[in-house]
Amino acid sequence: MTIEIELKFIATPQAAEILAEKLAAWPHQHFAARDLTNIYYETDDNQLRRWDMGLRIRGVDQRYEMTLKAAGKTVGGLHQRPEYNVDLTEPQLDIARLPTEIWPAGTDITALQSQLQPLFSTHFQRETWLVEFGGSEIEVAFDRGEVTAGELSEPLYEVELELKSGQRDDLLKFADALIALGGLRLGSLSKAARGYQLAQGNLPRPVRALPLQKIAAKASVEQGMINAMTAALTHWQYHEEVWLRGNKNAKASVIEALETLRQAFSLFGALVPRKASSDLRQKLTRLEEMLADEENNAEAACFSLTSVEAQLALTHWLVESQWQNWLDDKSRSKLQGSFKRFSDIMLSRIAADLRETFDGVQLFNEFQDKATRLNRQLLAVNLLAGAYPAEDVNSWLEGWQELQHAIREKQERGLIHLANLAIRPAPFWLNSGIKR
Protein backbone atom coordinates (compact mmCIF):
# COMPACT_ATOMS: atom_id res chain seq x y z
CA MET A 1 0.00 0.00 0.00
CA THR A 2 1.18 3.49 -0.84
CA ILE A 3 -0.35 6.92 -0.31
CA GLU A 4 -0.62 8.48 -3.72
CA ILE A 5 -0.31 12.30 -3.70
CA GLU A 6 -1.24 13.76 -7.07
CA LEU A 7 -2.25 17.11 -8.45
CA LYS A 8 -4.40 16.78 -11.54
CA PHE A 9 -4.88 19.33 -14.32
CA ILE A 10 -7.20 19.26 -17.30
CA ALA A 11 -5.17 20.45 -20.29
CA THR A 12 -5.92 21.91 -23.68
CA PRO A 13 -4.23 20.22 -26.67
CA GLN A 14 -2.26 23.44 -27.20
CA ALA A 15 -0.81 23.30 -23.68
CA ALA A 16 0.50 19.81 -24.33
CA GLU A 17 2.59 21.02 -27.24
CA ILE A 18 4.61 23.43 -25.09
CA LEU A 19 4.78 21.32 -21.92
CA ALA A 20 8.19 19.83 -22.73
CA GLU A 21 9.63 23.27 -23.42
CA LYS A 22 8.39 24.52 -20.06
CA LEU A 23 9.77 21.52 -18.15
CA ALA A 24 13.23 22.09 -19.64
CA ALA A 25 13.68 24.85 -17.04
CA TRP A 26 14.28 22.20 -14.32
CA PRO A 27 16.62 19.20 -14.06
CA HIS A 28 14.67 16.22 -15.35
CA GLN A 29 14.59 12.85 -17.04
CA HIS A 30 12.27 12.35 -19.99
CA PHE A 31 10.47 9.10 -20.82
CA ALA A 32 8.88 8.56 -24.22
CA ALA A 33 5.14 8.14 -24.58
CA ARG A 34 3.67 4.68 -23.99
CA ASP A 35 0.20 3.31 -24.69
CA LEU A 36 -1.84 2.54 -21.57
CA THR A 37 -5.14 0.69 -21.42
CA ASN A 38 -7.20 0.64 -18.23
CA ILE A 39 -10.32 -1.41 -17.59
CA TYR A 40 -12.39 -0.33 -14.57
CA TYR A 41 -14.61 -2.83 -12.77
CA GLU A 42 -17.82 -2.42 -10.80
CA THR A 43 -20.90 -4.29 -9.60
CA ASP A 44 -24.38 -3.73 -10.99
CA ASP A 45 -25.30 -1.67 -7.92
CA ASN A 46 -22.06 0.37 -7.85
CA GLN A 47 -20.89 -1.15 -4.58
CA LEU A 48 -17.27 -0.02 -5.03
CA ARG A 49 -18.40 3.52 -5.79
CA ARG A 50 -20.48 3.55 -2.62
CA TRP A 51 -17.37 2.48 -0.69
CA ASP A 52 -15.46 5.30 -2.44
CA MET A 53 -13.18 2.76 -4.10
CA GLY A 54 -11.91 2.40 -7.64
CA LEU A 55 -10.67 -0.87 -9.15
CA ARG A 56 -8.84 -1.26 -12.46
CA ILE A 57 -6.46 -3.41 -14.45
CA ARG A 58 -3.83 -1.42 -16.35
CA GLY A 59 -1.98 -2.85 -19.33
CA VAL A 60 1.26 -1.40 -20.71
CA ASP A 61 3.87 -3.10 -22.87
CA GLN A 62 2.25 -6.52 -22.35
CA ARG A 63 2.51 -6.12 -18.57
CA TYR A 64 -0.50 -5.86 -16.28
CA GLU A 65 -1.24 -4.43 -12.88
CA MET A 66 -4.37 -4.54 -10.71
CA THR A 67 -4.90 -1.36 -8.69
CA LEU A 68 -7.44 -0.57 -6.01
CA LYS A 69 -7.72 3.03 -4.82
CA ALA A 70 -9.42 3.35 -1.45
CA ALA A 71 -11.27 6.27 0.10
CA GLY A 72 -9.04 9.30 0.42
CA LYS A 73 -9.18 13.05 0.35
CA THR A 74 -9.48 15.51 -2.51
CA VAL A 75 -9.00 19.26 -2.06
CA GLY A 76 -9.12 21.28 -5.26
CA GLY A 77 -7.17 19.15 -7.70
CA LEU A 78 -4.97 17.56 -5.03
CA HIS A 79 -5.80 13.87 -4.63
CA GLN A 80 -4.45 11.89 -1.65
CA ARG A 81 -5.60 8.27 -1.60
CA PRO A 82 -4.31 4.91 -0.38
CA GLU A 83 -3.42 2.78 -3.38
CA TYR A 84 -2.87 -1.00 -3.55
CA ASN A 85 -1.04 -2.48 -6.55
CA VAL A 86 -0.65 -6.13 -7.57
CA ASP A 87 1.36 -7.31 -10.60
CA LEU A 88 -0.52 -9.72 -12.89
CA THR A 89 0.71 -12.11 -15.57
CA GLU A 90 -2.52 -11.70 -17.54
CA PRO A 91 -5.42 -9.22 -17.51
CA GLN A 92 -7.66 -11.29 -15.24
CA LEU A 93 -9.23 -9.76 -12.14
CA ASP A 94 -8.33 -11.53 -8.88
CA ILE A 95 -9.28 -9.40 -5.87
CA ALA A 96 -8.33 -12.22 -3.48
CA ARG A 97 -4.72 -11.08 -4.02
CA LEU A 98 -5.48 -7.72 -2.42
CA PRO A 99 -5.06 -7.34 1.38
CA THR A 100 -8.20 -8.55 3.14
CA GLU A 101 -8.14 -5.66 5.63
CA ILE A 102 -8.93 -3.09 2.93
CA TRP A 103 -12.51 -4.36 2.59
CA PRO A 104 -15.33 -3.34 4.95
CA ALA A 105 -15.97 -5.85 7.75
CA GLY A 106 -18.03 -8.82 6.65
CA THR A 107 -17.26 -8.51 2.93
CA ASP A 108 -17.63 -11.81 1.08
CA ILE A 109 -14.66 -11.48 -1.28
CA THR A 110 -15.63 -14.49 -3.40
CA ALA A 111 -19.16 -13.17 -3.89
CA LEU A 112 -17.85 -9.68 -4.68
CA GLN A 113 -15.44 -11.09 -7.27
CA SER A 114 -18.32 -12.85 -9.03
CA GLN A 115 -20.30 -9.60 -9.25
CA LEU A 116 -17.55 -7.43 -10.71
CA GLN A 117 -17.74 -6.67 -14.43
CA PRO A 118 -15.96 -4.20 -16.74
CA LEU A 119 -17.81 -0.87 -16.61
CA PHE A 120 -15.71 1.58 -18.62
CA SER A 121 -12.18 1.99 -19.95
CA THR A 122 -9.54 4.60 -20.60
CA HIS A 123 -7.07 4.43 -23.47
CA PHE A 124 -4.32 6.99 -23.65
CA GLN A 125 -0.70 7.72 -24.39
CA ARG A 126 1.36 8.75 -21.36
CA GLU A 127 4.52 10.81 -21.71
CA THR A 128 6.44 11.41 -18.48
CA TRP A 129 9.18 13.54 -16.98
CA LEU A 130 10.84 13.05 -13.60
CA VAL A 131 11.59 16.57 -12.41
CA GLU A 132 13.79 17.75 -9.54
CA PHE A 133 12.24 20.69 -7.73
CA GLY A 134 13.34 22.02 -4.36
CA GLY A 135 14.25 18.94 -2.39
CA SER A 136 11.67 16.74 -4.12
CA GLU A 137 11.19 14.48 -7.12
CA ILE A 138 7.97 15.05 -9.02
CA GLU A 139 6.67 12.92 -11.86
CA VAL A 140 4.91 14.91 -14.56
CA ALA A 141 2.65 12.76 -16.73
CA PHE A 142 0.85 14.02 -19.80
CA ASP A 143 -2.06 11.76 -20.84
CA ARG A 144 -3.96 12.08 -24.09
CA GLY A 145 -6.60 9.68 -25.28
CA GLU A 146 -10.22 8.98 -24.36
CA VAL A 147 -12.58 7.63 -21.71
CA THR A 148 -15.11 5.13 -23.07
CA ALA A 149 -18.24 3.48 -21.67
CA GLY A 150 -20.28 1.48 -24.16
CA GLU A 151 -20.98 3.72 -27.15
CA LEU A 152 -20.15 6.93 -25.24
CA SER A 153 -16.72 8.50 -25.05
CA GLU A 154 -15.02 11.81 -24.40
CA PRO A 155 -11.49 13.06 -25.08
CA LEU A 156 -8.86 12.97 -22.37
CA TYR A 157 -6.13 15.57 -21.95
CA GLU A 158 -4.58 15.59 -18.49
CA VAL A 159 -1.38 16.63 -16.80
CA GLU A 160 -0.77 14.84 -13.50
CA LEU A 161 1.90 15.81 -11.00
CA GLU A 162 2.77 13.00 -8.59
CA LEU A 163 5.06 13.44 -5.62
CA LYS A 164 7.58 10.60 -5.83
CA SER A 165 9.75 11.79 -2.94
CA GLY A 166 10.01 14.92 -0.85
CA GLN A 167 7.48 17.44 0.40
CA ARG A 168 3.89 18.14 -0.63
CA ASP A 169 4.66 21.85 -0.37
CA ASP A 170 7.21 21.45 -3.19
CA LEU A 171 4.57 19.78 -5.34
CA LEU A 172 2.22 22.74 -4.90
CA LYS A 173 4.96 25.32 -5.50
CA PHE A 174 6.04 23.47 -8.64
CA ALA A 175 2.44 23.51 -9.87
CA ASP A 176 2.32 27.25 -9.29
CA ALA A 177 5.33 27.67 -11.58
CA LEU A 178 3.98 25.25 -14.19
CA ILE A 179 0.57 26.87 -14.69
CA ALA A 180 2.24 29.92 -16.23
CA LEU A 181 2.37 28.00 -19.54
CA GLY A 182 -1.42 28.41 -19.79
CA GLY A 183 -4.05 25.94 -20.95
CA LEU A 184 -4.29 24.13 -17.60
CA ARG A 185 -7.03 24.06 -14.98
CA LEU A 186 -7.28 22.06 -11.78
CA GLY A 187 -9.23 18.84 -12.18
CA SER A 188 -11.18 17.54 -9.20
CA LEU A 189 -12.75 14.80 -11.37
CA SER A 190 -10.60 11.71 -11.73
CA LYS A 191 -10.61 9.54 -14.85
CA ALA A 192 -12.77 7.11 -12.90
CA ALA A 193 -15.31 9.80 -12.02
CA ARG A 194 -15.66 10.70 -15.68
CA GLY A 195 -15.96 7.05 -16.61
CA TYR A 196 -18.81 6.57 -14.13
CA GLN A 197 -20.55 9.62 -15.56
CA LEU A 198 -20.38 8.13 -19.06
CA ALA A 199 -21.49 4.71 -17.83
CA GLN A 200 -24.59 6.31 -16.34
CA GLY A 201 -25.53 7.82 -19.71
CA ASN A 202 -23.59 11.09 -19.47
CA LEU A 203 -26.67 13.03 -18.44
CA PRO A 204 -26.24 16.81 -18.15
CA ARG A 205 -24.89 17.79 -14.75
CA PRO A 206 -27.44 20.00 -12.97
CA VAL A 207 -26.82 23.32 -11.27
CA ARG A 208 -26.87 22.65 -7.51
CA ALA A 209 -27.68 24.82 -4.53
CA LEU A 210 -24.96 25.21 -1.91
CA PRO A 211 -25.79 22.46 0.63
CA LEU A 212 -25.68 22.71 4.40
CA GLN A 213 -22.17 21.82 5.51
CA LYS A 214 -22.49 18.74 7.70
CA ILE A 215 -19.88 18.53 10.42
CA ALA A 216 -19.52 16.66 13.69
CA ALA A 217 -20.95 18.44 16.71
CA LYS A 218 -17.59 18.14 18.50
CA ALA A 219 -15.54 19.60 15.63
CA SER A 220 -13.08 22.39 16.35
CA VAL A 221 -13.41 25.91 14.94
CA GLU A 222 -10.43 25.21 12.69
CA GLN A 223 -12.11 22.07 11.32
CA GLY A 224 -15.24 24.11 10.70
CA MET A 225 -13.24 26.72 8.79
CA ILE A 226 -11.51 24.10 6.64
CA ASN A 227 -14.84 22.39 6.01
CA ALA A 228 -16.47 25.68 4.95
CA MET A 229 -13.72 26.67 2.52
CA THR A 230 -13.36 23.18 1.08
CA ALA A 231 -17.12 23.11 0.46
CA ALA A 232 -16.92 26.44 -1.37
CA LEU A 233 -14.03 25.15 -3.49
CA THR A 234 -15.98 21.98 -4.33
CA HIS A 235 -19.02 24.10 -5.29
CA TRP A 236 -16.77 26.23 -7.48
CA GLN A 237 -15.09 23.35 -9.32
CA TYR A 238 -18.29 21.40 -9.84
CA HIS A 239 -20.03 24.36 -11.46
CA GLU A 240 -16.96 25.28 -13.47
CA GLU A 241 -17.29 21.83 -15.08
CA VAL A 242 -21.03 22.35 -15.65
CA TRP A 243 -20.39 25.77 -17.20
CA LEU A 244 -17.71 24.37 -19.52
CA ARG A 245 -20.16 21.71 -20.67
CA GLY A 246 -22.55 24.36 -21.95
CA ASN A 247 -24.83 25.34 -19.07
CA LYS A 248 -24.51 29.13 -18.90
CA ASN A 249 -26.53 29.26 -15.67
CA ALA A 250 -23.63 27.59 -13.86
CA LYS A 251 -21.57 30.79 -14.08
CA ALA A 252 -23.77 32.29 -11.36
CA SER A 253 -22.94 29.33 -9.11
CA VAL A 254 -19.22 29.85 -9.70
CA ILE A 255 -19.69 33.44 -8.56
CA GLU A 256 -21.75 32.19 -5.61
CA ALA A 257 -18.85 29.91 -4.60
CA LEU A 258 -16.48 32.89 -4.57
CA GLU A 259 -18.97 34.84 -2.48
CA THR A 260 -19.15 31.88 -0.11
CA LEU A 261 -15.39 32.03 0.30
CA ARG A 262 -15.65 35.75 1.03
CA GLN A 263 -18.17 34.96 3.77
CA ALA A 264 -15.95 32.23 5.20
CA PHE A 265 -13.03 34.64 5.48
CA SER A 266 -15.35 37.12 7.15
CA LEU A 267 -16.72 34.56 9.63
CA PHE A 268 -13.30 33.42 10.79
CA GLY A 269 -11.56 36.76 10.38
CA ALA A 270 -11.46 37.47 14.11
CA LEU A 271 -9.40 34.30 14.65
CA VAL A 272 -7.18 34.23 11.56
CA PRO A 273 -5.31 37.51 10.88
CA ARG A 274 -6.16 39.13 7.57
CA LYS A 275 -2.49 39.21 6.59
CA ALA A 276 -2.52 35.38 6.69
CA SER A 277 -4.80 35.33 3.64
CA SER A 278 -4.21 38.73 1.99
CA ASP A 279 -2.49 37.36 -1.13
CA LEU A 280 -5.13 34.65 -1.56
CA ARG A 281 -8.01 37.09 -1.12
CA GLN A 282 -6.46 39.43 -3.69
CA LYS A 283 -6.36 36.58 -6.21
CA LEU A 284 -10.02 35.76 -5.51
CA THR A 285 -10.99 39.43 -5.90
CA ARG A 286 -9.24 39.65 -9.28
CA LEU A 287 -11.18 36.57 -10.39
CA GLU A 288 -14.48 38.08 -9.22
CA GLU A 289 -13.70 41.21 -11.23
CA MET A 290 -12.90 39.13 -14.30
CA LEU A 291 -16.13 37.14 -14.03
CA ALA A 292 -18.11 40.38 -13.81
CA ASP A 293 -17.18 40.94 -17.47
CA GLU A 294 -20.03 39.45 -19.48
CA GLU A 295 -17.73 38.99 -22.50
CA ASN A 296 -15.80 36.14 -20.86
CA ASN A 297 -16.91 32.72 -22.08
CA ALA A 298 -16.50 29.55 -20.01
CA GLU A 299 -13.29 28.29 -21.59
CA ALA A 300 -11.57 31.68 -21.50
CA ALA A 301 -12.54 32.17 -17.86
CA CYS A 302 -11.90 28.68 -16.47
CA PHE A 303 -8.55 28.20 -18.22
CA SER A 304 -7.39 31.73 -17.43
CA LEU A 305 -4.31 32.17 -15.29
CA THR A 306 -6.41 34.34 -12.97
CA SER A 307 -8.80 31.48 -12.21
CA VAL A 308 -6.20 28.71 -11.99
CA GLU A 309 -3.90 30.76 -9.75
CA ALA A 310 -6.77 31.46 -7.38
CA GLN A 311 -7.83 27.80 -7.15
CA LEU A 312 -4.27 26.60 -6.69
CA ALA A 313 -3.57 29.25 -4.05
CA LEU A 314 -6.68 28.23 -2.12
CA THR A 315 -5.76 24.54 -2.38
CA HIS A 316 -2.24 25.30 -1.14
CA TRP A 317 -3.58 27.45 1.72
CA LEU A 318 -5.92 24.69 2.88
CA VAL A 319 -3.78 21.57 2.58
CA GLU A 320 -0.69 23.21 4.11
CA SER A 321 -2.66 25.08 6.84
CA GLN A 322 -0.81 28.25 5.88
CA TRP A 323 -2.69 30.36 8.42
CA GLN A 324 -0.81 28.58 11.20
CA ASN A 325 2.31 30.63 10.48
CA TRP A 326 0.49 33.82 11.48
CA LEU A 327 -1.16 32.70 14.72
CA ASP A 328 -0.21 33.47 18.30
CA ASP A 329 -0.94 31.06 21.15
CA LYS A 330 -4.24 32.77 21.96
CA SER A 331 -5.53 32.45 18.40
CA ARG A 332 -4.41 28.81 18.20
CA SER A 333 -6.33 28.08 21.38
CA LYS A 334 -9.47 29.72 20.01
CA LEU A 335 -9.23 27.77 16.77
CA GLN A 336 -9.17 24.53 18.77
CA GLY A 337 -12.35 25.57 20.60
CA SER A 338 -15.82 24.21 19.89
CA PHE A 339 -17.13 24.94 16.39
CA LYS A 340 -20.62 24.33 17.73
CA ARG A 341 -20.24 27.08 20.32
CA PHE A 342 -18.64 29.39 17.75
CA SER A 343 -21.52 28.73 15.34
CA ASP A 344 -24.14 29.50 17.99
CA ILE A 345 -22.56 32.89 18.61
CA MET A 346 -22.23 33.71 14.90
CA LEU A 347 -25.76 32.50 14.07
CA SER A 348 -27.17 34.72 16.82
CA ARG A 349 -25.31 37.68 15.32
CA ILE A 350 -26.57 36.87 11.82
CA ALA A 351 -30.18 36.62 13.03
CA ALA A 352 -29.88 39.94 14.86
CA ASP A 353 -28.36 41.56 11.77
CA LEU A 354 -31.14 40.28 9.50
CA ARG A 355 -33.82 41.51 11.91
CA GLU A 356 -32.22 44.94 12.09
CA THR A 357 -31.67 45.06 8.32
CA PHE A 358 -35.28 44.30 7.34
CA ASP A 359 -37.28 45.58 10.29
CA GLY A 360 -39.30 48.55 9.10
CA VAL A 361 -38.24 48.43 5.44
CA GLN A 362 -41.08 49.75 3.30
CA LEU A 363 -39.92 50.52 -0.24
CA PHE A 364 -39.03 48.09 -3.02
CA ASN A 365 -35.77 49.92 -3.73
CA GLU A 366 -34.76 49.49 -0.10
CA PHE A 367 -35.31 45.75 -0.34
CA GLN A 368 -33.16 45.64 -3.48
CA ASP A 369 -30.40 47.60 -1.76
CA LYS A 370 -30.35 45.05 1.07
CA ALA A 371 -30.43 41.97 -1.16
CA THR A 372 -26.64 41.53 -1.24
CA ARG A 373 -26.47 41.54 2.54
CA LEU A 374 -29.27 38.97 2.72
CA ASN A 375 -27.51 36.72 0.18
CA ARG A 376 -24.24 36.82 2.10
CA GLN A 377 -25.84 36.10 5.45
CA LEU A 378 -27.73 33.10 4.10
CA LEU A 379 -24.51 31.69 2.66
CA ALA A 380 -22.96 32.10 6.11
CA VAL A 381 -25.82 30.13 7.69
CA ASN A 382 -25.10 27.28 5.25
CA LEU A 383 -21.50 27.22 6.46
CA LEU A 384 -22.33 27.36 10.17
CA ALA A 385 -25.43 25.26 10.73
CA GLY A 386 -24.22 21.78 9.77
CA ALA A 387 -24.17 20.40 13.33
CA TYR A 388 -27.97 20.80 13.60
CA PRO A 389 -30.76 18.69 12.06
CA ALA A 390 -31.27 19.80 8.46
CA GLU A 391 -35.06 20.02 8.87
CA ASP A 392 -34.67 22.56 11.71
CA VAL A 393 -32.22 24.65 9.72
CA ASN A 394 -34.29 24.56 6.53
CA SER A 395 -37.45 25.50 8.45
CA TRP A 396 -35.70 28.60 9.79
CA LEU A 397 -34.18 29.43 6.39
CA GLU A 398 -37.42 29.00 4.45
CA GLY A 399 -38.84 32.45 5.15
CA TRP A 400 -35.61 34.24 4.31
CA GLN A 401 -35.20 32.23 1.13
CA GLU A 402 -38.73 33.15 0.02
CA LEU A 403 -37.88 36.81 0.60
CA GLN A 404 -34.62 36.37 -1.27
CA HIS A 405 -36.43 34.80 -4.23
CA ALA A 406 -39.09 37.52 -4.30
CA ILE A 407 -36.44 40.26 -4.39
CA ARG A 408 -34.54 38.48 -7.18
CA GLU A 409 -37.76 38.13 -9.19
CA LYS A 410 -38.52 41.83 -8.58
CA GLN A 411 -41.87 41.12 -6.94
CA GLU A 412 -42.75 44.53 -5.58
CA ARG A 413 -45.86 43.40 -3.71
CA GLY A 414 -45.80 41.33 -0.54
CA LEU A 415 -42.16 41.95 0.43
CA ILE A 416 -43.02 43.53 3.79
CA HIS A 417 -45.20 40.53 4.66
CA LEU A 418 -42.43 38.10 3.67
CA ALA A 419 -39.87 39.99 5.76
CA ASN A 420 -42.15 39.89 8.81
CA LEU A 421 -42.68 36.15 8.36
CA ALA A 422 -38.95 35.52 8.01
CA ILE A 423 -38.16 37.28 11.29
CA ARG A 424 -40.65 35.22 13.37
CA PRO A 425 -39.24 31.64 13.62
CA ALA A 426 -37.47 30.67 16.83
CA PRO A 427 -33.71 30.14 16.47
CA PHE A 428 -32.92 26.51 15.74
CA TRP A 429 -29.55 26.81 17.46
CA LEU A 430 -31.31 27.26 20.82
CA ASN A 431 -34.04 24.65 20.37
CA SER A 432 -32.42 21.71 18.60
CA GLY A 433 -31.87 19.65 21.73
CA ILE A 434 -28.20 19.07 20.88
CA LYS A 435 -25.97 19.23 23.95
CA ARG A 436 -23.35 21.94 23.90
XYZ file of C-alpha atoms in Angstrom, residues 245-417:
173
model
C -20.156 21.712 -20.672
C -22.545 24.357 -21.948
C -24.835 25.337 -19.071
C -24.506 29.127 -18.899
C -26.529 29.255 -15.675
C -23.627 27.588 -13.858
C -21.573 30.787 -14.077
C -23.772 32.295 -11.359
C -22.945 29.333 -9.112
C -19.216 29.847 -9.698
C -19.686 33.439 -8.562
C -21.746 32.190 -5.605
C -18.852 29.913 -4.599
C -16.481 32.893 -4.573
C -18.972 34.843 -2.481
C -19.155 31.878 -0.110
C -15.386 32.033 0.299
C -15.649 35.749 1.034
C -18.167 34.955 3.769
C -15.954 32.234 5.196
C -13.028 34.642 5.479
C -15.350 37.123 7.149
C -16.720 34.560 9.630
C -13.295 33.420 10.789
C -11.559 36.764 10.377
C -11.464 37.469 14.108
C -9.403 34.304 14.647
C -7.181 34.233 11.558
C -5.307 37.505 10.882
C -6.156 39.132 7.565
C -2.486 39.206 6.592
C -2.522 35.381 6.686
C -4.803 35.331 3.643
C -4.211 38.728 1.994
C -2.491 37.355 -1.127
C -5.128 34.650 -1.556
C -8.010 37.089 -1.119
C -6.458 39.429 -3.689
C -6.357 36.584 -6.215
C -10.016 35.761 -5.514
C -10.994 39.427 -5.899
C -9.245 39.646 -9.276
C -11.178 36.573 -10.391
C -14.485 38.082 -9.224
C -13.700 41.213 -11.233
C -12.898 39.133 -14.304
C -16.129 37.139 -14.035
C -18.113 40.377 -13.811
C -17.180 40.935 -17.471
C -20.027 39.451 -19.482
C -17.730 38.989 -22.497
C -15.795 36.138 -20.861
C -16.905 32.719 -22.076
C -16.501 29.549 -20.013
C -13.290 28.289 -21.591
C -11.566 31.679 -21.500
C -12.542 32.172 -17.858
C -11.895 28.675 -16.472
C -8.545 28.197 -18.216
C -7.393 31.733 -17.428
C -4.307 32.168 -15.292
C -6.412 34.343 -12.974
C -8.796 31.482 -12.211
C -6.202 28.709 -11.993
C -3.897 30.763 -9.754
C -6.773 31.460 -7.383
C -7.828 27.800 -7.153
C -4.273 26.602 -6.689
C -3.566 29.254 -4.046
C -6.679 28.231 -2.118
C -5.762 24.539 -2.384
C -2.245 25.303 -1.139
C -3.584 27.449 1.719
C -5.922 24.688 2.879
C -3.779 21.566 2.583
C -0.694 23.213 4.112
C -2.659 25.083 6.837
C -0.813 28.248 5.882
C -2.689 30.364 8.422
C -0.805 28.575 11.196
C 2.314 30.627 10.477
C 0.486 33.816 11.479
C -1.164 32.703 14.724
C -0.210 33.471 18.299
C -0.937 31.064 21.154
C -4.236 32.772 21.963
C -5.533 32.447 18.395
C -4.414 28.812 18.202
C -6.329 28.081 21.378
C -9.473 29.720 20.014
C -9.234 27.767 16.775
C -9.169 24.529 18.773
C -12.348 25.572 20.605
C -15.824 24.214 19.894
C -17.129 24.940 16.392
C -20.622 24.329 17.729
C -20.243 27.084 20.320
C -18.636 29.390 17.748
C -21.522 28.725 15.336
C -24.142 29.498 17.990
C -22.560 32.893 18.610
C -22.230 33.712 14.899
C -25.758 32.501 14.070
C -27.167 34.719 16.815
C -25.314 37.679 15.320
C -26.571 36.867 11.818
C -30.181 36.616 13.026
C -29.883 39.938 14.859
C -28.361 41.556 11.775
C -31.144 40.283 9.504
C -33.823 41.512 11.912
C -32.217 44.935 12.088
C -31.671 45.059 8.321
C -35.280 44.297 7.339
C -37.283 45.576 10.293
C -39.300 48.547 9.104
C -38.236 48.431 5.444
C -41.084 49.752 3.304
C -39.925 50.522 -0.243
C -39.027 48.092 -3.018
C -35.771 49.916 -3.734
C -34.759 49.489 -0.102
C -35.306 45.752 -0.343
C -33.161 45.638 -3.476
C -30.402 47.602 -1.756
C -30.346 45.054 1.070
C -30.429 41.971 -1.164
C -26.642 41.533 -1.242
C -26.472 41.544 2.542
C -29.267 38.967 2.718
C -27.515 36.717 0.181
C -24.244 36.815 2.098
C -25.843 36.097 5.453
C -27.734 33.097 4.102
C -24.506 31.695 2.659
C -22.961 32.101 6.114
C -25.815 30.129 7.685
C -25.102 27.280 5.247
C -21.504 27.215 6.458
C -22.331 27.363 10.165
C -25.432 25.259 10.729
C -24.223 21.780 9.768
C -24.174 20.398 13.331
C -27.968 20.796 13.601
C -30.758 18.691 12.055
C -31.268 19.798 8.460
C -35.061 20.022 8.875
C -34.671 22.558 11.711
C -32.222 24.652 9.720
C -34.292 24.561 6.532
C -37.448 25.499 8.449
C -35.697 28.603 9.789
C -34.183 29.433 6.387
C -37.423 29.003 4.453
C -38.845 32.448 5.145
C -35.605 34.241 4.313
C -35.201 32.228 1.130
C -38.726 33.154 0.022
C -37.883 36.810 0.601
C -34.618 36.374 -1.273
C -36.434 34.800 -4.227
C -39.093 37.516 -4.296
C -36.441 40.265 -4.394
C -34.544 38.480 -7.184
C -37.761 38.135 -9.188
C -38.524 41.833 -8.576
C -41.867 41.123 -6.940
C -42.748 44.530 -5.578
C -45.862 43.402 -3.710
C -45.795 41.328 -0.540
C -42.161 41.945 0.427
C -43.018 43.533 3.786
C -45.200 40.534 4.664
